Protein backbone atom coordinates (compact mmCIF):
# COMPACT_ATOMS: atom_id res chain seq x y z
CA UNK A 1 0.00 0.00 0.00
CA UNK A 2 1.30 3.44 -0.94
CA UNK A 3 2.20 5.69 1.98
CA UNK A 4 3.16 9.35 2.26
CA UNK A 5 4.24 10.79 5.61
CA UNK A 6 4.87 14.46 6.26
CA UNK A 7 6.69 16.14 9.12
CA UNK A 8 6.40 18.21 11.13
CA UNK A 9 2.60 18.36 11.48
CA UNK A 10 2.83 22.04 12.31
CA UNK A 11 5.57 24.63 12.04
CA UNK A 12 5.68 28.18 13.31
CA UNK A 13 8.33 30.49 11.89
CA UNK A 14 9.19 34.11 12.30
CA UNK A 15 9.12 36.12 9.11
CA UNK A 16 12.47 35.63 7.39
CA UNK A 17 13.29 32.42 9.26
CA UNK A 18 14.06 29.74 6.66
CA UNK A 19 13.16 26.09 7.21
CA UNK A 20 12.34 22.81 5.49
CA UNK A 21 9.33 20.52 5.38
CA UNK A 22 9.81 16.79 4.98
CA UNK A 23 7.87 14.24 2.95
CA UNK A 24 8.76 10.54 3.16
CA UNK A 25 7.13 8.29 0.61
CA UNK A 26 6.67 4.66 -0.31
CA UNK A 27 4.85 4.68 -3.62
CA UNK A 28 4.84 1.77 -6.01
CA UNK A 29 6.17 2.77 -9.42
CA UNK A 30 6.34 6.46 -8.57
CA UNK A 31 5.27 8.57 -11.53
CA UNK A 32 5.67 11.91 -9.82
CA UNK A 33 5.95 13.56 -6.41
CA UNK A 34 3.62 16.52 -6.09
CA UNK A 35 3.60 19.49 -3.74
CA UNK A 36 0.49 21.54 -3.14
CA UNK A 37 -0.45 24.50 -1.00
CA UNK A 38 -3.87 24.45 0.67
CA UNK A 39 -5.52 27.44 2.31
CA UNK A 40 -8.42 26.88 4.75
CA UNK A 41 -11.62 25.89 2.96
CA UNK A 42 -9.92 25.83 -0.43
CA UNK A 43 -8.71 23.22 -2.87
CA UNK A 44 -5.06 22.17 -3.15
CA UNK A 45 -3.10 24.63 -5.29
CA UNK A 46 -0.47 23.00 -7.48
CA UNK A 47 3.13 23.99 -6.76
CA UNK A 48 5.57 21.42 -8.17
CA UNK A 49 5.97 17.98 -9.69
CA UNK A 50 9.26 16.13 -9.26
CA UNK A 51 10.06 12.97 -11.19
CA UNK A 52 13.51 11.68 -10.38
CA UNK A 53 16.02 11.68 -7.54
CA UNK A 54 18.20 14.76 -7.61
CA UNK A 55 15.62 16.92 -9.30
CA UNK A 56 14.97 20.39 -7.90
CA UNK A 57 12.33 22.98 -8.72
CA UNK A 58 11.89 26.54 -7.49
CA UNK A 59 9.08 29.02 -7.28
CA UNK A 60 9.59 32.33 -5.51
CA UNK A 61 10.63 31.48 -1.92
CA UNK A 62 9.96 27.74 -2.33
CA UNK A 63 12.32 25.05 -3.52
CA UNK A 64 11.40 21.38 -3.74
CA UNK A 65 13.94 18.56 -3.90
CA UNK A 66 13.61 14.81 -4.34
CA UNK A 67 15.57 11.77 -3.23
CA UNK A 68 14.65 8.12 -3.67
CA UNK A 69 12.77 8.07 -0.36
CA UNK A 70 12.07 11.69 0.57
CA UNK A 71 11.18 15.09 -0.72
CA UNK A 72 11.88 18.39 0.95
CA UNK A 73 10.17 21.72 0.56
CA UNK A 74 12.59 24.47 1.52
CA UNK A 75 11.15 27.85 2.39
CA UNK A 76 13.60 30.72 2.23
CA UNK A 77 12.88 33.96 4.10
CA UNK A 78 9.15 33.21 4.44
CA UNK A 79 6.51 35.92 4.66
CA UNK A 80 3.18 35.82 6.50
CA UNK A 81 1.39 35.19 3.20
CA UNK A 82 3.22 31.86 2.97
CA UNK A 83 1.11 30.63 5.88
CA UNK A 84 -0.88 27.62 4.68
CA UNK A 85 -0.94 23.83 4.81
CA UNK A 86 1.59 22.26 2.45
CA UNK A 87 0.62 18.88 1.06
CA UNK A 88 2.87 16.26 -0.48
CA UNK A 89 1.43 13.53 -2.70
CA UNK A 90 2.85 10.59 -4.63
CA UNK A 91 1.40 9.49 -7.96
CA UNK A 92 1.41 5.80 -8.83
CA UNK A 93 -0.22 4.13 -11.80
CA UNK A 94 -3.36 3.91 -9.69
CA UNK A 95 -3.82 7.13 -7.77
CA UNK A 96 -2.39 10.19 -6.09
CA UNK A 97 -1.78 9.47 -2.40
CA UNK A 98 -1.58 12.43 -0.03
CA UNK A 99 0.24 12.97 3.22
CA UNK A 100 -1.46 14.66 6.15
CA UNK A 101 0.24 17.97 5.44
CA UNK A 102 2.37 20.45 7.34
CA UNK A 103 0.52 23.47 8.68
CA UNK A 104 2.90 26.41 8.34
CA UNK A 105 2.38 29.64 10.24
CA UNK A 106 4.67 32.57 9.52
CA UNK A 107 4.54 35.27 12.15
CA UNK A 108 5.24 38.92 11.25
CA UNK B 1 -3.40 29.03 -14.25
CA UNK B 2 -5.91 26.52 -15.70
CA UNK B 3 -9.07 26.17 -13.67
CA UNK B 4 -11.23 23.26 -12.57
CA UNK B 5 -14.72 24.51 -11.71
CA UNK B 6 -16.93 22.80 -9.14
CA UNK B 7 -20.55 23.33 -8.22
CA UNK B 8 -22.16 23.73 -5.80
CA UNK B 9 -19.62 25.31 -3.47
CA UNK B 10 -21.71 24.28 -0.48
CA UNK B 11 -24.71 21.98 -0.10
CA UNK B 12 -26.69 20.97 2.94
CA UNK B 13 -28.78 17.83 2.54
CA UNK B 14 -30.95 15.57 4.64
CA UNK B 15 -29.63 12.12 5.46
CA UNK B 16 -30.86 9.62 2.86
CA UNK B 17 -31.17 12.19 0.08
CA UNK B 18 -29.31 11.99 -3.21
CA UNK B 19 -26.64 14.54 -4.04
CA UNK B 20 -24.92 15.32 -7.33
CA UNK B 21 -21.66 17.24 -7.34
CA UNK B 22 -20.49 18.70 -10.62
CA UNK B 23 -17.11 19.47 -12.08
CA UNK B 24 -16.01 21.17 -15.28
CA UNK B 25 -12.53 19.84 -16.01
CA UNK B 26 -9.76 21.65 -17.81
CA UNK B 27 -10.26 21.24 -21.53
CA UNK B 28 -8.08 18.60 -23.21
CA UNK B 29 -7.43 16.89 -19.87
CA UNK B 30 -8.14 13.18 -20.07
CA UNK B 31 -7.93 11.91 -16.51
CA UNK B 32 -10.47 12.86 -13.89
CA UNK B 33 -10.54 12.23 -10.17
CA UNK B 34 -12.72 12.71 -7.14
CA UNK B 35 -11.17 13.14 -3.72
CA UNK B 36 -12.68 14.00 -0.39
CA UNK B 37 -11.39 15.65 2.76
CA UNK B 38 -13.19 15.25 6.05
CA UNK B 39 -12.63 18.28 8.26
CA UNK B 40 -9.17 18.12 9.83
CA UNK B 41 -8.17 14.95 7.98
CA UNK B 42 -6.07 14.13 4.94
CA UNK B 43 -7.21 14.29 1.34
CA UNK B 44 -8.50 10.82 0.40
CA UNK B 45 -8.79 9.25 -3.04
CA UNK B 46 -12.26 8.16 -4.14
CA UNK B 47 -12.15 7.34 -7.83
CA UNK B 48 -10.33 7.91 -11.09
CA UNK B 49 -11.98 8.07 -14.50
CA UNK B 50 -10.45 7.73 -17.93
CA UNK B 51 -11.86 7.11 -21.37
CA UNK B 52 -15.41 7.21 -20.03
CA UNK B 53 -14.95 4.51 -17.46
CA UNK B 54 -13.72 4.06 -13.91
CA UNK B 55 -10.04 3.11 -13.91
CA UNK B 56 -9.54 2.86 -10.15
CA UNK B 57 -11.63 3.23 -7.01
CA UNK B 58 -10.96 3.16 -3.30
CA UNK B 59 -12.73 1.23 -0.55
CA UNK B 60 -14.62 4.42 0.27
CA UNK B 61 -16.22 4.41 -3.17
CA UNK B 62 -18.94 1.85 -2.47
CA UNK B 63 -22.27 1.22 -4.18
CA UNK B 64 -23.78 4.49 -3.00
CA UNK B 65 -21.31 6.42 -5.15
CA UNK B 66 -21.25 6.74 -8.92
CA UNK B 67 -19.50 8.92 -11.47
CA UNK B 68 -20.26 9.83 -15.03
CA UNK B 69 -19.47 12.30 -17.75
CA UNK B 70 -22.95 12.77 -19.18
CA UNK B 71 -22.30 15.35 -21.86
CA UNK B 72 -18.61 15.04 -22.63
CA UNK B 73 -17.73 18.07 -20.55
CA UNK B 74 -19.15 17.92 -17.03
CA UNK B 75 -17.89 15.22 -14.68
CA UNK B 76 -20.28 14.32 -11.87
CA UNK B 77 -20.17 12.49 -8.57
CA UNK B 78 -23.48 11.13 -7.34
CA UNK B 79 -24.09 9.99 -3.78
CA UNK B 80 -27.32 8.02 -3.80
CA UNK B 81 -28.35 7.92 -0.16
CA UNK B 82 -26.26 10.27 1.93
CA UNK B 83 -25.08 9.41 5.43
CA UNK B 84 -23.87 11.70 8.17
CA UNK B 85 -20.32 10.45 7.62
CA UNK B 86 -20.42 11.65 4.01
CA UNK B 87 -20.07 15.21 5.30
CA UNK B 88 -16.81 16.42 3.81
CA UNK B 89 -15.22 18.63 1.18
CA UNK B 90 -15.26 16.89 -2.18
CA UNK B 91 -12.58 17.84 -4.70
CA UNK B 92 -12.51 17.21 -8.41
CA UNK B 93 -9.10 17.00 -10.08
CA UNK B 94 -7.94 16.62 -13.65
CA UNK B 95 -4.71 15.55 -15.27
CA UNK B 96 -3.31 16.05 -18.70
CA UNK B 97 -2.08 13.19 -20.88
CA UNK B 98 1.53 14.05 -20.03
CA UNK B 99 0.63 13.75 -16.36
CA UNK B 100 2.98 16.41 -15.08
CA UNK B 101 0.29 18.51 -13.44
CA UNK B 102 -2.86 17.58 -11.56
CA UNK B 103 -5.13 20.50 -10.88
CA UNK B 104 -7.80 20.57 -8.21
CA UNK B 105 -11.02 22.52 -8.02
CA UNK B 106 -12.00 24.66 -5.06
CA UNK B 107 -14.22 21.91 -3.71
CA UNK B 108 -17.85 21.28 -2.85
CA UNK B 109 -18.55 21.31 0.84
CA UNK B 110 -21.25 18.75 1.64
CA UNK B 111 -23.03 18.82 4.98
CA UNK B 112 -25.39 15.94 5.74
CA UNK B 113 -27.87 16.61 8.57
Short mmCIF file of N, CA and C in Angstrom, two decimals, chain A:
data_model
loop_
_atom_site.label_atom_id
_atom_site.label_comp_id
_atom_site.label_asym_id
_atom_site.label_seq_id
_atom_site.Cartn_x
_atom_site.Cartn_y
_atom_site.Cartn_z
N UNK A 1 0.84 -1.20 0.00
CA UNK A 1 0.00 0.00 0.00
C UNK A 1 0.88 1.25 0.00
N UNK A 2 0.54 2.19 -0.85
CA UNK A 2 1.30 3.44 -0.94
C UNK A 2 1.14 4.26 0.32
N UNK A 3 2.24 4.85 0.77
CA UNK A 3 2.20 5.69 1.98
C UNK A 3 3.01 6.96 1.78
N UNK A 4 2.48 8.06 2.28
CA UNK A 4 3.16 9.35 2.26
C UNK A 4 3.06 9.94 3.65
N UNK A 5 4.20 10.27 4.24
CA UNK A 5 4.24 10.79 5.61
C UNK A 5 4.94 12.14 5.62
N UNK A 6 4.30 13.12 6.22
CA UNK A 6 4.87 14.46 6.26
C UNK A 6 5.22 14.85 7.69
N UNK A 7 6.30 15.61 7.81
CA UNK A 7 6.69 16.14 9.12
C UNK A 7 7.35 17.50 8.94
N UNK A 8 7.25 18.37 9.96
CA UNK A 8 6.40 18.21 11.13
C UNK A 8 4.93 18.41 10.78
N UNK A 9 4.03 18.11 11.71
CA UNK A 9 2.60 18.36 11.48
C UNK A 9 2.32 19.85 11.43
N UNK A 10 3.02 20.59 12.27
CA UNK A 10 2.83 22.04 12.31
C UNK A 10 4.18 22.71 12.53
N UNK A 11 4.31 23.90 11.97
CA UNK A 11 5.57 24.63 12.04
C UNK A 11 5.27 26.12 12.14
N UNK A 12 5.84 26.74 13.15
CA UNK A 12 5.68 28.18 13.31
C UNK A 12 7.04 28.84 13.10
N UNK A 13 7.09 29.80 12.21
CA UNK A 13 8.33 30.49 11.89
C UNK A 13 8.13 31.99 12.03
N UNK A 14 9.20 32.66 12.37
CA UNK A 14 9.19 34.11 12.30
C UNK A 14 9.43 34.51 10.84
N UNK A 15 8.88 35.61 10.45
CA UNK A 15 9.12 36.12 9.11
C UNK A 15 10.62 36.19 8.85
N UNK A 16 11.05 35.63 7.73
CA UNK A 16 12.47 35.63 7.39
C UNK A 16 13.25 34.43 7.87
N UNK A 17 12.61 33.60 8.70
CA UNK A 17 13.29 32.42 9.26
C UNK A 17 13.11 31.23 8.33
N UNK A 18 14.14 30.83 7.63
CA UNK A 18 14.06 29.74 6.66
C UNK A 18 13.95 28.39 7.34
N UNK A 19 13.32 27.44 6.66
CA UNK A 19 13.16 26.09 7.21
C UNK A 19 12.82 25.12 6.09
N UNK A 20 12.67 23.85 6.46
CA UNK A 20 12.34 22.81 5.49
C UNK A 20 11.23 21.93 6.02
N UNK A 21 10.39 21.47 5.09
CA UNK A 21 9.33 20.52 5.38
C UNK A 21 9.71 19.19 4.74
N UNK A 22 9.40 18.10 5.44
CA UNK A 22 9.81 16.79 4.98
C UNK A 22 8.64 15.95 4.50
N UNK A 23 8.87 15.17 3.47
CA UNK A 23 7.87 14.24 2.95
C UNK A 23 8.57 12.91 2.66
N UNK A 24 8.22 11.87 3.42
CA UNK A 24 8.76 10.54 3.16
C UNK A 24 7.71 9.74 2.41
N UNK A 25 8.13 8.98 1.41
CA UNK A 25 7.13 8.29 0.61
C UNK A 25 7.53 6.85 0.30
N UNK A 26 6.53 6.02 0.22
CA UNK A 26 6.67 4.66 -0.31
C UNK A 26 5.54 4.51 -1.30
N UNK A 27 5.86 4.70 -2.57
CA UNK A 27 4.85 4.68 -3.62
C UNK A 27 5.31 3.75 -4.72
N UNK A 28 4.49 2.77 -5.01
CA UNK A 28 4.84 1.77 -6.01
C UNK A 28 4.89 2.39 -7.40
N UNK A 29 6.05 2.27 -8.05
CA UNK A 29 6.17 2.77 -9.42
C UNK A 29 5.91 4.27 -9.50
N UNK A 30 6.59 5.02 -8.65
CA UNK A 30 6.34 6.46 -8.57
C UNK A 30 6.40 7.13 -9.94
N UNK A 31 5.33 7.84 -10.26
CA UNK A 31 5.27 8.57 -11.53
C UNK A 31 5.44 10.07 -11.33
N UNK A 32 5.48 10.49 -10.10
CA UNK A 32 5.67 11.91 -9.82
C UNK A 32 5.41 12.17 -8.35
N UNK A 33 6.15 13.13 -7.79
CA UNK A 33 5.95 13.56 -6.41
C UNK A 33 5.47 15.00 -6.50
N UNK A 34 4.28 15.23 -5.94
CA UNK A 34 3.62 16.52 -6.09
C UNK A 34 3.63 17.28 -4.78
N UNK A 35 3.78 18.60 -4.88
CA UNK A 35 3.60 19.49 -3.74
C UNK A 35 2.46 20.45 -4.05
N UNK A 36 1.61 20.62 -3.03
CA UNK A 36 0.49 21.54 -3.14
C UNK A 36 0.47 22.45 -1.92
N UNK A 37 -0.14 23.60 -2.10
CA UNK A 37 -0.45 24.50 -1.00
C UNK A 37 -1.97 24.49 -0.82
N UNK A 38 -2.43 24.41 0.42
CA UNK A 38 -3.87 24.45 0.67
C UNK A 38 -4.17 25.50 1.73
N UNK A 39 -5.02 26.44 1.36
CA UNK A 39 -5.52 27.44 2.31
C UNK A 39 -6.83 26.92 2.90
N UNK A 40 -7.20 27.39 4.10
CA UNK A 40 -8.42 26.88 4.75
C UNK A 40 -9.66 27.00 3.87
N UNK A 41 -10.40 25.89 3.73
CA UNK A 41 -11.62 25.89 2.96
C UNK A 41 -11.44 25.94 1.46
N UNK A 42 -10.21 25.75 1.00
CA UNK A 42 -9.92 25.83 -0.43
C UNK A 42 -9.35 24.51 -0.94
N UNK A 43 -9.30 24.40 -2.28
CA UNK A 43 -8.71 23.22 -2.87
C UNK A 43 -7.19 23.30 -2.91
N UNK A 44 -6.52 22.16 -3.03
CA UNK A 44 -5.06 22.17 -3.15
C UNK A 44 -4.62 22.95 -4.39
N UNK A 45 -3.65 23.82 -4.19
CA UNK A 45 -3.10 24.63 -5.29
C UNK A 45 -1.77 24.03 -5.71
N UNK A 46 -1.67 23.67 -6.97
CA UNK A 46 -0.47 23.00 -7.48
C UNK A 46 0.76 23.89 -7.35
N UNK A 47 1.84 23.29 -6.85
CA UNK A 47 3.13 23.99 -6.76
C UNK A 47 4.17 23.35 -7.69
N UNK A 48 4.48 22.08 -7.45
CA UNK A 48 5.57 21.42 -8.17
C UNK A 48 5.24 19.96 -8.45
N UNK A 49 5.88 19.42 -9.49
CA UNK A 49 5.97 17.98 -9.69
C UNK A 49 7.44 17.64 -9.87
N UNK A 50 7.90 16.62 -9.14
CA UNK A 50 9.26 16.13 -9.26
C UNK A 50 9.20 14.68 -9.72
N UNK A 51 10.15 14.29 -10.58
CA UNK A 51 10.06 12.97 -11.19
C UNK A 51 11.19 12.03 -10.80
N UNK A 52 12.39 12.58 -10.61
CA UNK A 52 13.51 11.68 -10.38
C UNK A 52 14.42 12.23 -9.29
N UNK A 53 15.11 11.31 -8.62
CA UNK A 53 16.02 11.68 -7.54
C UNK A 53 17.05 12.69 -8.05
N UNK A 54 17.26 13.71 -7.25
CA UNK A 54 18.20 14.76 -7.61
C UNK A 54 17.56 15.97 -8.26
N UNK A 55 16.31 15.82 -8.64
CA UNK A 55 15.62 16.92 -9.30
C UNK A 55 15.26 18.00 -8.29
N UNK A 56 15.34 19.24 -8.73
CA UNK A 56 14.97 20.39 -7.90
C UNK A 56 14.11 21.33 -8.74
N UNK A 57 13.13 21.96 -8.05
CA UNK A 57 12.33 22.98 -8.72
C UNK A 57 12.11 24.14 -7.76
N UNK A 58 12.03 25.33 -8.31
CA UNK A 58 11.89 26.54 -7.49
C UNK A 58 10.75 27.40 -7.96
N UNK A 59 10.13 28.06 -6.97
CA UNK A 59 9.08 29.02 -7.28
C UNK A 59 9.07 30.05 -6.16
N UNK A 60 9.50 31.23 -6.48
CA UNK A 60 9.59 32.33 -5.51
C UNK A 60 10.43 31.87 -4.31
N UNK A 61 9.85 31.82 -3.12
CA UNK A 61 10.63 31.48 -1.92
C UNK A 61 10.66 29.97 -1.64
N UNK A 62 10.08 29.18 -2.52
CA UNK A 62 9.96 27.74 -2.33
C UNK A 62 10.91 26.98 -3.26
N UNK A 63 11.53 25.95 -2.72
CA UNK A 63 12.32 25.05 -3.52
C UNK A 63 12.03 23.63 -3.07
N UNK A 64 11.69 22.78 -4.04
CA UNK A 64 11.40 21.38 -3.74
C UNK A 64 12.53 20.51 -4.29
N UNK A 65 12.91 19.51 -3.50
CA UNK A 65 13.94 18.56 -3.90
C UNK A 65 13.44 17.15 -3.69
N UNK A 66 14.08 16.19 -4.39
CA UNK A 66 13.61 14.81 -4.34
C UNK A 66 14.79 13.86 -4.22
N UNK A 67 14.66 12.90 -3.29
CA UNK A 67 15.57 11.77 -3.23
C UNK A 67 14.75 10.51 -3.50
N UNK A 68 15.37 9.36 -3.37
CA UNK A 68 14.65 8.12 -3.67
C UNK A 68 13.59 7.78 -2.61
N UNK A 69 13.71 8.40 -1.43
CA UNK A 69 12.77 8.07 -0.36
C UNK A 69 12.06 9.30 0.22
N UNK A 70 12.60 10.49 -0.07
CA UNK A 70 12.07 11.69 0.57
C UNK A 70 12.00 12.85 -0.41
N UNK A 71 11.17 13.80 -0.03
CA UNK A 71 11.18 15.09 -0.72
C UNK A 71 11.19 16.17 0.36
N UNK A 72 11.83 17.28 0.02
CA UNK A 72 11.88 18.39 0.95
C UNK A 72 11.33 19.64 0.26
N UNK A 73 10.61 20.41 1.04
CA UNK A 73 10.17 21.72 0.56
C UNK A 73 10.88 22.76 1.43
N UNK A 74 11.81 23.46 0.81
CA UNK A 74 12.59 24.47 1.52
C UNK A 74 11.91 25.83 1.33
N UNK A 75 11.76 26.53 2.45
CA UNK A 75 11.15 27.85 2.39
C UNK A 75 12.20 28.86 2.86
N UNK A 76 12.55 29.74 1.95
CA UNK A 76 13.60 30.72 2.23
C UNK A 76 12.97 32.08 2.54
N UNK A 77 13.36 32.63 3.67
CA UNK A 77 12.88 33.96 4.10
C UNK A 77 11.37 34.08 3.94
N UNK A 78 10.60 33.22 4.63
CA UNK A 78 9.15 33.21 4.44
C UNK A 78 8.49 34.51 4.90
N UNK A 79 7.33 34.77 4.30
CA UNK A 79 6.51 35.92 4.66
C UNK A 79 5.18 35.42 5.23
N UNK A 80 4.47 36.26 5.94
CA UNK A 80 3.18 35.82 6.50
C UNK A 80 2.23 35.23 5.46
N UNK A 81 2.29 35.72 4.24
CA UNK A 81 1.39 35.19 3.20
C UNK A 81 1.75 33.76 2.76
N UNK A 82 2.87 33.26 3.23
CA UNK A 82 3.22 31.86 2.97
C UNK A 82 2.53 30.92 3.95
N UNK A 83 1.83 31.46 4.92
CA UNK A 83 1.11 30.63 5.88
C UNK A 83 0.03 29.83 5.18
N UNK A 84 0.06 28.52 5.34
CA UNK A 84 -0.88 27.62 4.68
C UNK A 84 -0.53 26.20 5.11
N UNK A 85 -1.32 25.23 4.65
CA UNK A 85 -0.94 23.83 4.81
C UNK A 85 -0.30 23.37 3.51
N UNK A 86 0.86 22.75 3.62
CA UNK A 86 1.59 22.26 2.45
C UNK A 86 1.43 20.75 2.40
N UNK A 87 0.93 20.29 1.26
CA UNK A 87 0.62 18.88 1.06
C UNK A 87 1.60 18.26 0.08
N UNK A 88 2.02 17.06 0.40
CA UNK A 88 2.87 16.26 -0.48
C UNK A 88 2.03 15.08 -0.95
N UNK A 89 2.21 14.66 -2.19
CA UNK A 89 1.43 13.53 -2.70
C UNK A 89 2.26 12.75 -3.73
N UNK A 90 2.14 11.44 -3.69
CA UNK A 90 2.85 10.59 -4.63
C UNK A 90 1.89 9.97 -5.63
N UNK A 91 2.25 10.03 -6.91
CA UNK A 91 1.40 9.49 -7.96
C UNK A 91 1.94 8.13 -8.40
N UNK A 92 1.09 7.12 -8.28
CA UNK A 92 1.41 5.80 -8.83
C UNK A 92 0.59 5.61 -10.10
N UNK A 93 0.62 4.41 -10.62
CA UNK A 93 -0.22 4.13 -11.80
C UNK A 93 -1.70 4.17 -11.43
N UNK A 94 -1.98 4.05 -10.13
CA UNK A 94 -3.36 3.91 -9.69
C UNK A 94 -3.97 5.21 -9.20
N UNK A 95 -3.22 5.97 -8.42
CA UNK A 95 -3.82 7.13 -7.77
C UNK A 95 -2.76 8.04 -7.20
N UNK A 96 -3.22 9.22 -6.79
CA UNK A 96 -2.39 10.19 -6.09
C UNK A 96 -2.67 10.03 -4.60
N UNK A 97 -1.63 9.69 -3.84
CA UNK A 97 -1.78 9.47 -2.40
C UNK A 97 -1.18 10.64 -1.64
N UNK A 98 -1.99 11.24 -0.77
CA UNK A 98 -1.58 12.43 -0.03
C UNK A 98 -1.04 12.09 1.35
N UNK A 99 -0.13 12.94 1.82
CA UNK A 99 0.24 12.97 3.22
C UNK A 99 -0.75 13.83 3.98
N UNK A 100 -0.54 13.91 5.30
CA UNK A 100 -1.46 14.66 6.15
C UNK A 100 -1.19 16.16 6.13
N UNK A 101 -0.05 16.55 5.57
CA UNK A 101 0.24 17.97 5.44
C UNK A 101 1.05 18.54 6.59
N UNK A 102 1.69 19.65 6.32
CA UNK A 102 2.37 20.45 7.34
C UNK A 102 1.70 21.82 7.37
N UNK A 103 1.17 22.16 8.54
CA UNK A 103 0.52 23.47 8.68
C UNK A 103 1.58 24.50 9.06
N UNK A 104 1.86 25.39 8.14
CA UNK A 104 2.90 26.41 8.34
C UNK A 104 2.27 27.73 8.73
N UNK A 105 2.79 28.30 9.81
CA UNK A 105 2.38 29.64 10.24
C UNK A 105 3.62 30.52 10.27
N UNK A 106 3.56 31.63 9.54
CA UNK A 106 4.67 32.57 9.52
C UNK A 106 4.23 33.84 10.24
N UNK A 107 4.91 34.13 11.31
CA UNK A 107 4.54 35.27 12.15
C UNK A 107 5.27 36.53 11.71
N UNK A 108 4.57 37.67 11.69
CA UNK A 108 5.24 38.92 11.25
C UNK A 108 6.20 39.43 12.31
#
